[in-house]
Amino acid sequence: MGGPEVEAFLNHLASERHLSASSQTQALNALVFLYDSVLQQPLGEMAGLKRVQRRHRVPVVLSREEVKAILGQMAGVVRLMAELMYGSGLRVNECMTLRVKDIDFSGGVLNVRSGKGGKDRTTLLPERLHAPLKQQLLRVASGTDIRTIQLLLGHRSLQTTMIYTHVIEVTRSVASPFDSL
């Protein structure tokens, strides 16, 4: 078999066997290696080779009603994390590794460190999540209740204590998609 027969075989794989683009490429590379390196008979140009095109898949996007329904089935920290991922565009790992110092309530942003590709980025913090996030932070402020911290610091106002623990809310102008649900 020479170049024309190999070309016909690869075209048969593409048209009759419905191979994917990557499988056709793998078969082509294997045959080129066989003929070049093992048999030492290069195939040459295969001008009539019909290459399979990669299919571009359109991502599946949930409707607003579907998002509401899914979030409605969740509760607690899991729901807060799902809302944060949806509203801020976080990936699961980014949400799992989020730290208190990455949350900027006054600027209405989250700082994502070492995200996809090891890159840092800044994203929106949905206004609707300010209060639930603050409550979560109070539950896990190093295991110490905010009232205890208020007493230890001698503050009359809980707001003053929250300022010192970097948990104060200030409005912002950019809206997250979660805020419009």
mmCIF file of N, CA, C and O in Angstrom, residues 48-150:
data_model
loop_
_atom_site.group_PDB
_atom_site.id
_atom_site.type_symbol
_atom_site.label_atom_id
_atom_site.label_comp_id
_atom_site.label_asym_id
_atom_site.label_seq_id
_atom_site.Cartn_x
_atom_site.Cartn_y
_atom_site.Cartn_z
ATOM 1 N N GLY A 48 -5.841 14.726 -1.361
ATOM 2 C CA GLY A 48 -7.263 14.374 -1.341
ATOM 3 C C GLY A 48 -7.771 13.929 0.018
ATOM 4 O O GLY A 48 -8.880 13.415 0.136
ATOM 5 N N LEU A 49 -6.973 14.142 1.061
ATOM 6 C CA LEU A 49 -7.377 13.723 2.407
ATOM 7 C C LEU A 49 -8.494 14.623 2.924
ATOM 8 O O LEU A 49 -8.374 15.850 2.942
ATOM 9 N N LYS A 50 -9.608 14.004 3.271
ATOM 10 C CA LYS A 50 -10.770 14.745 3.799
ATOM 11 C C LYS A 50 -10.662 14.783 5.317
ATOM 12 O O LYS A 50 -10.897 13.781 5.982
ATOM 13 N N ARG A 51 -10.317 15.951 5.839
ATOM 14 C CA ARG A 51 -10.145 16.097 7.287
ATOM 15 C C ARG A 51 -11.492 16.337 7.958
ATOM 16 O O ARG A 51 -12.311 17.128 7.497
ATOM 17 N N VAL A 52 -11.710 15.639 9.049
ATOM 18 C CA VAL A 52 -12.920 15.834 9.847
ATOM 19 C C VAL A 52 -12.749 17.135 10.620
ATOM 20 O O VAL A 52 -11.693 17.389 11.202
ATOM 21 N N GLN A 53 -13.784 17.961 10.628
ATOM 22 C CA GLN A 53 -13.740 19.221 11.363
ATOM 23 C C GLN A 53 -14.160 18.991 12.807
ATOM 24 O O GLN A 53 -15.075 18.227 13.090
ATOM 25 N N ARG A 54 -13.458 19.650 13.696
ATOM 26 C CA ARG A 54 -13.831 19.565 15.120
ATOM 27 C C ARG A 54 -15.189 20.221 15.318
ATOM 28 O O ARG A 54 -15.471 21.272 14.761
ATOM 29 N N ARG A 55 -15.994 19.584 16.119
ATOM 30 C CA ARG A 55 -17.313 20.156 16.420
ATOM 31 C C ARG A 55 -17.163 21.154 17.551
ATOM 32 O O ARG A 55 -16.592 20.844 18.590
ATOM 33 N N HIS A 56 -17.671 22.332 17.314
ATOM 34 C CA HIS A 56 -17.661 23.346 18.364
ATOM 35 C C HIS A 56 -18.957 23.231 19.133
ATOM 36 O O HIS A 56 -20.041 23.488 18.608
ATOM 37 N N ARG A 57 -18.828 22.831 20.356
ATOM 38 C CA ARG A 57 -20.019 22.636 21.183
ATOM 39 C C ARG A 57 -20.412 23.951 21.850
ATOM 40 O O ARG A 57 -19.573 24.646 22.406
ATOM 41 N N VAL A 58 -21.675 24.231 21.807
ATOM 42 C CA VAL A 58 -22.202 25.421 22.458
ATOM 43 C C VAL A 58 -22.435 25.072 23.921
ATOM 44 O O VAL A 58 -23.042 24.046 24.233
ATOM 45 N N PRO A 59 -21.928 25.892 24.840
ATOM 46 C CA PRO A 59 -22.116 25.573 26.251
ATOM 47 C C PRO A 59 -23.590 25.630 26.649
ATOM 48 O O PRO A 59 -24.366 26.407 26.100
ATOM 49 N N VAL A 60 -23.944 24.792 27.598
ATOM 50 C CA VAL A 60 -25.303 24.772 28.115
ATOM 51 C C VAL A 60 -25.405 25.836 29.205
ATOM 52 O O VAL A 60 -24.601 25.852 30.135
ATOM 53 N N VAL A 61 -26.361 26.718 29.049
ATOM 54 C CA VAL A 61 -26.557 27.797 30.011
ATOM 55 C C VAL A 61 -27.942 27.647 30.618
ATOM 56 O O VAL A 61 -28.929 27.524 29.895
ATOM 57 N N LEU A 62 -28.000 27.656 31.937
ATOM 58 C CA LEU A 62 -29.285 27.537 32.622
ATOM 59 C C LEU A 62 -30.065 28.844 32.532
ATOM 60 O O LEU A 62 -29.483 29.929 32.549
ATOM 61 N N SER A 63 -31.379 28.732 32.479
ATOM 62 C CA SER A 63 -32.221 29.931 32.501
ATOM 63 C C SER A 63 -32.272 30.464 33.931
ATOM 64 O O SER A 63 -31.896 29.784 34.885
ATOM 65 N N ARG A 64 -32.747 31.690 34.074
ATOM 66 C CA ARG A 64 -32.861 32.284 35.414
ATOM 67 C C ARG A 64 -33.782 31.461 36.310
ATOM 68 O O ARG A 64 -33.521 31.282 37.496
ATOM 69 N N GLU A 65 -34.864 30.928 35.715
ATOM 70 C CA GLU A 65 -35.812 30.114 36.486
ATOM 71 C C GLU A 65 -35.153 28.821 36.947
ATOM 72 O O GLU A 65 -35.386 28.362 38.064
ATOM 73 N N GLU A 66 -34.332 28.217 36.080
ATOM 74 C CA GLU A 66 -33.628 26.985 36.452
ATOM 75 C C GLU A 66 -32.631 27.243 37.573
ATOM 76 O O GLU A 66 -32.509 26.449 38.506
ATOM 77 N N VAL A 67 -31.939 28.379 37.501
ATOM 78 C CA VAL A 67 -30.988 28.740 38.560
ATOM 79 C C VAL A 67 -31.729 28.921 39.880
ATOM 80 O O VAL A 67 -31.310 28.417 40.916
ATOM 81 N N LYS A 68 -32.847 29.643 39.839
ATOM 82 C CA LYS A 68 -33.648 29.847 41.055
ATOM 83 C C LYS A 68 -34.111 28.523 41.636
ATOM 84 O O LYS A 68 -34.061 28.311 42.850
ATOM 85 N N ALA A 69 -34.567 27.616 40.771
ATOM 86 C CA ALA A 69 -35.050 26.310 41.231
ATOM 87 C C ALA A 69 -33.935 25.499 41.884
ATOM 88 O O ALA A 69 -34.137 24.870 42.931
ATOM 89 N N ILE A 70 -32.765 25.515 41.279
ATOM 90 C CA ILE A 70 -31.637 24.757 41.840
ATOM 91 C C ILE A 70 -31.216 25.350 43.176
ATOM 92 O O ILE A 70 -31.036 24.621 44.158
ATOM 93 N N LEU A 71 -31.059 26.668 43.229
ATOM 94 C CA LEU A 71 -30.651 27.310 44.483
ATOM 95 C C LEU A 71 -31.710 27.122 45.569
ATOM 96 O O LEU A 71 -31.373 27.022 46.748
ATOM 97 N N GLY A 72 -32.978 27.054 45.154
ATOM 98 C CA GLY A 72 -34.062 26.838 46.112
ATOM 99 C C GLY A 72 -34.013 25.479 46.793
ATOM 100 O O GLY A 72 -34.587 25.290 47.860
ATOM 101 N N GLN A 73 -33.334 24.531 46.170
ATOM 102 C CA GLN A 73 -33.201 23.189 46.747
ATOM 103 C C GLN A 73 -31.999 23.079 47.690
ATOM 104 O O GLN A 73 -31.797 22.044 48.310
ATOM 105 N N MET A 74 -31.223 24.146 47.795
ATOM 106 C CA MET A 74 -30.015 24.131 48.623
ATOM 107 C C MET A 74 -30.242 24.932 49.890
ATOM 108 O O MET A 74 -31.133 25.770 49.962
ATOM 109 N N ALA A 75 -29.386 24.672 50.875
ATOM 110 C CA ALA A 75 -29.470 25.405 52.132
ATOM 111 C C ALA A 75 -28.079 25.534 52.739
ATOM 112 O O ALA A 75 -27.152 24.802 52.382
ATOM 113 N N GLY A 76 -27.932 26.479 53.657
ATOM 114 C CA GLY A 76 -26.705 26.626 54.430
ATOM 115 C C GLY A 76 -25.503 27.074 53.618
ATOM 116 O O GLY A 76 -25.615 27.814 52.645
ATOM 117 N N VAL A 77 -24.349 26.574 54.035
ATOM 118 C CA VAL A 77 -23.086 26.966 53.420
ATOM 119 C C VAL A 77 -23.013 26.529 51.955
ATOM 120 O O VAL A 77 -22.486 27.252 51.115
ATOM 121 N N VAL A 78 -23.597 25.369 51.633
ATOM 122 C CA VAL A 78 -23.584 24.884 50.255
ATOM 123 C C VAL A 78 -24.333 25.863 49.352
ATOM 124 O O VAL A 78 -23.879 26.188 48.257
ATOM 125 N N ARG A 79 -25.462 26.356 49.819
ATOM 126 C CA ARG A 79 -26.217 27.330 49.028
ATOM 127 C C ARG A 79 -25.427 28.624 48.868
ATOM 128 O O ARG A 79 -25.355 29.184 47.778
ATOM 129 N N LEU A 80 -24.834 29.082 49.958
ATOM 130 C CA LEU A 80 -24.045 30.314 49.897
ATOM 131 C C LEU A 80 -22.905 30.164 48.895
ATOM 132 O O LEU A 80 -22.636 31.066 48.099
ATOM 133 N N MET A 81 -22.263 29.017 48.889
ATOM 134 C CA MET A 81 -21.171 28.783 47.939
ATOM 135 C C MET A 81 -21.690 28.757 46.502
ATOM 136 O O MET A 81 -21.072 29.346 45.603
ATOM 137 N N ALA A 82 -22.832 28.107 46.281
ATOM 138 C CA ALA A 82 -23.411 28.054 44.930
ATOM 139 C C ALA A 82 -23.811 29.452 44.470
ATOM 140 O O ALA A 82 -23.588 29.826 43.314
ATOM 141 N N GLU A 83 -24.399 30.239 45.364
ATOM 142 C CA GLU A 83 -24.777 31.610 45.026
ATOM 143 C C GLU A 83 -23.540 32.446 44.708
ATOM 144 O O GLU A 83 -23.546 33.250 43.774
ATOM 145 N N LEU A 84 -22.489 32.243 45.465
ATOM 146 C CA LEU A 84 -21.248 32.969 45.241
ATOM 147 C C LEU A 84 -20.609 32.580 43.906
ATOM 148 O O LEU A 84 -20.149 33.440 43.155
ATOM 149 N N MET A 85 -20.634 31.284 43.589
ATOM 150 C CA MET A 85 -20.076 30.833 42.307
ATOM 151 C C MET A 85 -20.878 31.399 41.142
ATOM 152 O O MET A 85 -20.320 31.878 40.160
ATOM 153 N N TYR A 86 -22.208 31.356 41.259
ATOM 154 C CA TYR A 86 -23.062 31.880 40.187
ATOM 155 C C TYR A 86 -22.927 33.396 40.074
ATOM 156 O O TYR A 86 -22.726 33.941 38.997
ATOM 157 N N GLY A 87 -23.021 34.079 41.199
ATOM 158 C CA GLY A 87 -23.043 35.542 41.199
ATOM 159 C C GLY A 87 -21.705 36.195 40.911
ATOM 160 O O GLY A 87 -21.651 37.322 40.430
ATOM 161 N N SER A 88 -20.618 35.484 41.198
ATOM 162 C CA SER A 88 -19.287 36.061 41.009
ATOM 163 C C SER A 88 -18.503 35.403 39.882
ATOM 164 O O SER A 88 -17.398 35.829 39.573
ATOM 165 N N GLY A 89 -19.060 34.338 39.325
ATOM 166 C CA GLY A 89 -18.363 33.638 38.254
ATOM 167 C C GLY A 89 -17.162 32.859 38.738
ATOM 168 O O GLY A 89 -16.175 32.713 38.031
ATOM 169 N N LEU A 90 -17.251 32.370 39.981
ATOM 170 C CA LEU A 90 -16.140 31.604 40.545
ATOM 171 C C LEU A 90 -16.203 30.151 40.107
ATOM 172 O O LEU A 90 -17.280 29.587 39.926
ATOM 173 N N ARG A 91 -15.058 29.538 39.957
ATOM 174 C CA ARG A 91 -14.976 28.092 39.748
ATOM 175 C C ARG A 91 -15.029 27.439 41.122
ATOM 176 O O ARG A 91 -14.819 28.095 42.145
ATOM 177 N N VAL A 92 -15.307 26.152 41.168
ATOM 178 C CA VAL A 92 -15.454 25.450 42.447
ATOM 179 C C VAL A 92 -14.199 25.619 43.300
ATOM 180 O O VAL A 92 -14.282 25.982 44.481
ATOM 181 N N ASN A 93 -13.039 25.377 42.717
ATOM 182 C CA ASN A 93 -11.795 25.478 43.478
ATOM 183 C C ASN A 93 -11.550 26.900 43.974
ATOM 184 O O ASN A 93 -11.061 27.099 45.083
ATOM 185 N N GLU A 94 -11.907 27.893 43.160
ATOM 186 C CA GLU A 94 -11.737 29.284 43.575
ATOM 187 C C GLU A 94 -12.623 29.602 44.763
ATOM 188 O O GLU A 94 -12.214 30.308 45.686
ATOM 189 N N CYS A 95 -13.824 29.067 44.759
ATOM 190 C CA CYS A 95 -14.747 29.281 45.877
ATOM 191 C C CYS A 95 -14.241 28.571 47.135
ATOM 192 O O CYS A 95 -14.292 29.118 48.223
ATOM 193 N N MET A 96 -13.732 27.359 46.953
ATOM 194 C CA MET A 96 -13.263 26.568 48.096
ATOM 195 C C MET A 96 -12.040 27.187 48.772
ATOM 196 O O MET A 96 -11.841 27.015 49.963
ATOM 197 N N THR A 97 -11.221 27.902 48.004
ATOM 198 C CA THR A 97 -9.994 28.466 48.554
ATOM 199 C C THR A 97 -10.103 29.959 48.851
ATOM 200 O O THR A 97 -9.094 30.601 49.146
ATOM 201 N N LEU A 98 -11.311 30.501 48.787
ATOM 202 C CA LEU A 98 -11.527 31.916 49.070
ATOM 203 C C LEU A 98 -11.193 32.195 50.535
ATOM 204 O O LEU A 98 -11.561 31.434 51.430
ATOM 205 N N ARG A 99 -10.470 33.288 50.763
ATOM 206 C CA ARG A 99 -10.090 33.666 52.125
ATOM 207 C C ARG A 99 -10.792 34.958 52.520
ATOM 208 O O ARG A 99 -11.231 35.720 51.663
ATOM 209 N N VAL A 100 -10.862 35.203 53.821
ATOM 210 C CA VAL A 100 -11.521 36.405 54.327
ATOM 211 C C VAL A 100 -10.879 37.652 53.724
ATOM 212 O O VAL A 100 -11.580 38.577 53.321
ATOM 213 N N LYS A 101 -9.571 37.669 53.623
ATOM 214 C CA LYS A 101 -8.888 38.862 53.101
ATOM 215 C C LYS A 101 -9.140 39.073 51.606
ATOM 216 O O LYS A 101 -8.826 40.123 51.074
ATOM 217 N N ASP A 102 -9.722 38.067 50.925
ATOM 218 C CA ASP A 102 -10.043 38.206 49.507
ATOM 219 C C ASP A 102 -11.388 38.903 49.287
ATOM 220 O O ASP A 102 -11.731 39.230 48.160
ATOM 221 N N ILE A 103 -12.149 39.098 50.352
ATOM 222 C CA ILE A 103 -13.481 39.701 50.259
ATOM 223 C C ILE A 103 -13.374 41.181 50.574
ATOM 224 O O ILE A 103 -12.913 41.568 51.637
ATOM 225 N N ASP A 104 -13.810 42.013 49.628
ATOM 226 C CA ASP A 104 -13.778 43.463 49.803
ATOM 227 C C ASP A 104 -15.209 43.984 49.732
ATOM 228 O O ASP A 104 -15.731 44.273 48.662
ATOM 229 N N PHE A 105 -15.849 44.076 50.907
ATOM 230 C CA PHE A 105 -17.235 44.537 50.958
ATOM 231 C C PHE A 105 -17.345 45.989 50.504
ATOM 232 O O PHE A 105 -18.289 46.350 49.803
ATOM 233 N N SER A 106 -16.387 46.821 50.894
ATOM 234 C CA SER A 106 -16.480 48.235 50.544
ATOM 235 C C SER A 106 -16.357 48.459 49.040
ATOM 236 O O SER A 106 -16.998 49.334 48.487
ATOM 237 N N GLY A 107 -15.549 47.679 48.372
ATOM 238 C CA GLY A 107 -15.405 47.804 46.926
ATOM 239 C C GLY A 107 -16.371 46.936 46.150
ATOM 240 O O GLY A 107 -16.496 47.055 44.931
ATOM 241 N N GLY A 108 -17.042 46.011 46.844
ATOM 242 C CA GLY A 108 -17.986 45.112 46.186
ATOM 243 C C GLY A 108 -17.314 44.122 45.251
ATOM 244 O O GLY A 108 -17.872 43.761 44.223
ATOM 245 N N VAL A 109 -16.095 43.691 45.629
ATOM 246 C CA VAL A 109 -15.349 42.778 44.771
ATOM 247 C C VAL A 109 -14.743 41.631 45.582
ATOM 248 O O VAL A 109 -14.597 41.708 46.801
ATOM 249 N N LEU A 110 -14.404 40.571 44.854
ATOM 250 C CA LEU A 110 -13.657 39.447 45.406
ATOM 251 C C LEU A 110 -12.330 39.381 44.674
ATOM 252 O O LEU A 110 -12.279 39.555 43.459
ATOM 253 N N ASN A 111 -11.275 39.119 45.394
ATOM 254 C CA ASN A 111 -9.968 38.922 44.781
ATOM 255 C C ASN A 111 -9.714 37.429 44.705
ATOM 256 O O ASN A 111 -9.641 36.761 45.729
ATOM 257 N N VAL A 112 -9.613 36.914 43.497
ATOM 258 C CA VAL A 112 -9.369 35.495 43.283
ATOM 259 C C VAL A 112 -7.874 35.323 43.083
ATOM 260 O O VAL A 112 -7.289 35.918 42.191
ATOM 261 N N ARG A 113 -7.279 34.524 43.933
ATOM 262 C CA ARG A 113 -5.838 34.300 43.865
ATOM 263 C C ARG A 113 -5.556 32.923 43.279
ATOM 264 O O ARG A 113 -6.202 31.951 43.637
ATOM 265 N N SER A 114 -4.602 32.864 42.389
ATOM 266 C CA SER A 114 -4.191 31.605 41.753
ATOM 267 C C SER A 114 -5.385 30.872 41.163
ATOM 268 O O SER A 114 -5.592 29.696 41.426
ATOM 269 N N GLY A 115 -6.164 31.574 40.360
ATOM 270 C CA GLY A 115 -7.315 30.973 39.678
ATOM 271 C C GLY A 115 -6.841 30.106 38.529
ATOM 272 O O GLY A 115 -5.707 29.606 38.523
ATOM 273 N N LYS A 116 -7.693 29.934 37.544
ATOM 274 C CA LYS A 116 -7.353 29.104 36.391
ATOM 275 C C LYS A 116 -6.081 29.634 35.732
ATOM 276 O O LYS A 116 -5.956 30.821 35.490
ATOM 277 N N GLY A 117 -5.165 28.745 35.473
ATOM 278 C CA GLY A 117 -3.896 29.147 34.877
ATOM 279 C C GLY A 117 -2.963 29.817 35.863
ATOM 280 O O GLY A 117 -1.983 30.438 35.476
ATOM 281 N N GLY A 118 -3.277 29.710 37.166
ATOM 282 C CA GLY A 118 -2.427 30.307 38.190
ATOM 283 C C GLY A 118 -2.488 31.824 38.222
ATOM 284 O O GLY A 118 -1.624 32.473 38.806
ATOM 285 N N LYS A 119 -3.527 32.392 37.606
ATOM 286 C CA LYS A 119 -3.627 33.851 37.515
ATOM 287 C C LYS A 119 -4.538 34.418 38.595
ATOM 288 O O LYS A 119 -5.502 33.797 39.002
ATOM 289 N N ASP A 120 -4.211 35.627 39.022
ATOM 290 C CA ASP A 120 -5.054 36.371 39.953
ATOM 291 C C ASP A 120 -6.032 37.208 39.142
ATOM 292 O O ASP A 120 -5.727 37.643 38.035
ATOM 293 N N ARG A 121 -7.229 37.430 39.706
ATOM 294 C CA ARG A 121 -8.209 38.288 39.052
ATOM 295 C C ARG A 121 -9.148 38.854 40.095
ATOM 296 O O ARG A 121 -9.189 38.398 41.234
ATOM 297 N N THR A 122 -9.882 39.866 39.707
ATOM 298 C CA THR A 122 -10.881 40.487 40.570
ATOM 299 C C THR A 122 -12.232 40.298 39.912
ATOM 300 O O THR A 122 -12.365 40.450 38.707
ATOM 301 N N THR A 123 -13.236 39.958 40.715
ATOM 302 C CA THR A 123 -14.578 39.747 40.187
ATOM 303 C C THR A 123 -15.590 40.410 41.111
ATOM 304 O O THR A 123 -15.254 40.872 42.202
ATOM 305 N N LEU A 124 -16.833 40.440 40.667
ATOM 306 C CA LEU A 124 -17.911 41.087 41.429
ATOM 307 C C LEU A 124 -18.280 40.304 42.679
ATOM 308 O O LEU A 124 -18.260 39.074 42.678
ATOM 309 N N LEU A 125 -18.680 41.030 43.705
ATOM 310 C CA LEU A 125 -19.280 40.444 44.892
ATOM 311 C C LEU A 125 -20.734 40.898 44.902
ATOM 312 O O LEU A 125 -21.022 42.076 45.114
ATOM 313 N N PRO A 126 -21.678 39.994 44.604
ATOM 314 C CA PRO A 126 -23.090 40.399 44.542
ATOM 315 C C PRO A 126 -23.547 41.050 45.847
ATOM 316 O O PRO A 126 -23.277 40.545 46.933
ATOM 317 N N GLU A 127 -24.241 42.159 45.701
ATOM 318 C CA GLU A 127 -24.706 42.886 46.889
ATOM 319 C C GLU A 127 -25.627 42.025 47.747
ATOM 320 O O GLU A 127 -25.595 42.109 48.972
ATOM 321 N N ARG A 128 -26.440 41.192 47.101
ATOM 322 C CA ARG A 128 -27.352 40.313 47.855
ATOM 323 C C ARG A 128 -26.608 39.323 48.732
ATOM 324 O O ARG A 128 -27.198 38.739 49.636
ATOM 325 N N LEU A 129 -25.327 39.117 48.479
ATOM 326 C CA LEU A 129 -24.560 38.156 49.276
ATOM 327 C C LEU A 129 -23.756 38.820 50.385
ATOM 328 O O LEU A 129 -23.121 38.123 51.171
ATOM 329 N N HIS A 130 -23.784 40.155 50.480
ATOM 330 C CA HIS A 130 -23.041 40.828 51.542
ATOM 331 C C HIS A 130 -23.484 40.338 52.915
ATOM 332 O O HIS A 130 -22.645 39.915 53.713
ATOM 333 N N ALA A 131 -24.782 40.404 53.181
ATOM 334 C CA ALA A 131 -25.280 40.013 54.506
ATOM 335 C C ALA A 131 -25.041 38.526 54.793
ATOM 336 O O ALA A 131 -24.526 38.184 55.870
ATOM 337 N N PRO A 132 -25.397 37.593 53.890
ATOM 338 C CA PRO A 132 -25.122 36.184 54.182
ATOM 339 C C PRO A 132 -23.631 35.885 54.368
ATOM 340 O O PRO A 132 -23.271 35.071 55.224
ATOM 341 N N LEU A 133 -22.781 36.553 53.602
ATOM 342 C CA LEU A 133 -21.339 36.350 53.772
ATOM 343 C C LEU A 133 -20.869 36.875 55.119
ATOM 344 O O LEU A 133 -20.042 36.247 55.788
ATOM 345 N N LYS A 134 -21.392 38.018 55.518
ATOM 346 C CA LYS A 134 -21.027 38.573 56.827
ATOM 347 C C LYS A 134 -21.460 37.638 57.947
ATOM 348 O O LYS A 134 -20.706 37.406 58.897
ATOM 349 N N GLN A 135 -22.665 37.091 57.812
ATOM 350 C CA GLN A 135 -23.138 36.134 58.832
ATOM 351 C C GLN A 135 -22.242 34.918 58.880
ATOM 352 O O GLN A 135 -21.920 34.420 59.956
ATOM 353 N N GLN A 136 -21.821 34.409 57.716
ATOM 354 C CA GLN A 136 -20.922 33.256 57.676
ATOM 355 C C GLN A 136 -19.583 33.602 58.308
ATOM 356 O O GLN A 136 -19.014 32.796 59.049
ATOM 357 N N LEU A 137 -19.076 34.798 58.020
ATOM 358 C CA LEU A 137 -17.809 35.219 58.611
ATOM 359 C C LEU A 137 -17.914 35.330 60.123
ATOM 360 O O LEU A 137 -16.973 34.993 60.841
ATOM 361 N N LEU A 138 -19.065 35.788 60.588
ATOM 362 C CA LEU A 138 -19.258 35.886 62.037
ATOM 363 C C LEU A 138 -19.278 34.501 62.686
ATOM 364 O O LEU A 138 -18.793 34.313 63.791
ATOM 365 N N ARG A 139 -19.855 33.523 61.977
ATOM 366 C CA ARG A 139 -19.895 32.155 62.516
ATOM 367 C C ARG A 139 -18.512 31.534 62.578
ATOM 368 O O ARG A 139 -18.237 30.708 63.433
ATOM 369 N N VAL A 140 -17.616 31.942 61.661
ATOM 370 C CA VAL A 140 -16.279 31.355 61.607
ATOM 371 C C VAL A 140 -15.213 32.461 61.828
ATOM 372 O O VAL A 140 -14.085 32.290 61.367
ATOM 373 N N ALA A 141 -15.492 33.595 62.514
ATOM 374 C CA ALA A 141 -14.441 34.570 62.849
ATOM 375 C C ALA A 141 -13.525 33.939 63.871
ATOM 376 O O ALA A 141 -13.592 34.190 65.045
ATOM 377 N N SER A 142 -12.561 32.865 63.375
ATOM 378 C CA SER A 142 -11.616 32.072 64.186
ATOM 379 C C SER A 142 -12.321 31.373 65.322
ATOM 380 O O SER A 142 -11.736 31.139 66.384
ATOM 381 N N GLY A 143 -13.605 31.007 65.160
ATOM 382 C CA GLY A 143 -14.356 30.296 66.183
ATOM 383 C C GLY A 143 -14.851 31.205 67.297
ATOM 384 O O GLY A 143 -15.446 30.746 68.252
ATOM 385 N N THR A 144 -14.592 32.491 67.184
ATOM 386 C CA THR A 144 -14.998 33.426 68.231
ATOM 387 C C THR A 144 -16.235 34.185 67.771
ATOM 388 O O THR A 144 -16.275 34.731 66.679
ATOM 389 N N ASP A 145 -17.237 34.232 68.630
ATOM 390 C CA ASP A 145 -18.474 34.939 68.346
ATOM 391 C C ASP A 145 -18.208 36.434 68.284
ATOM 392 O O ASP A 145 -17.411 36.968 69.056
ATOM 393 N N ILE A 146 -18.883 37.148 67.375
ATOM 394 C CA ILE A 146 -18.683 38.587 67.208
ATOM 395 C C ILE A 146 -19.029 39.357 68.485
ATOM 396 O O ILE A 146 -18.417 40.371 68.801
ATOM 397 N N ARG A 147 -19.997 38.864 69.229
ATOM 398 C CA ARG A 147 -20.356 39.529 70.504
ATOM 399 C C ARG A 147 -19.206 39.448 71.500
ATOM 400 O O ARG A 147 -18.954 40.397 72.247
ATOM 401 N N THR A 148 -18.490 38.327 71.504
ATOM 402 C CA THR A 148 -17.325 38.178 72.384
ATOM 403 C C THR A 148 -16.240 39.157 71.974
ATOM 404 O O THR A 148 -15.620 39.815 72.818
ATOM 405 N N ILE A 149 -16.021 39.287 70.668
ATOM 406 C CA ILE A 149 -15.026 40.234 70.177
ATOM 407 C C ILE A 149 -15.433 41.653 70.545
ATOM 408 O O ILE A 149 -14.616 42.457 70.993
ATOM 409 N N GLN A 150 -16.740 41.956 70.420
ATOM 410 C CA GLN A 150 -17.260 43.279 70.783
ATOM 411 C C GLN A 150 -16.971 43.565 72.259
ATOM 412 O O GLN A 150 -16.504 44.651 72.616
#
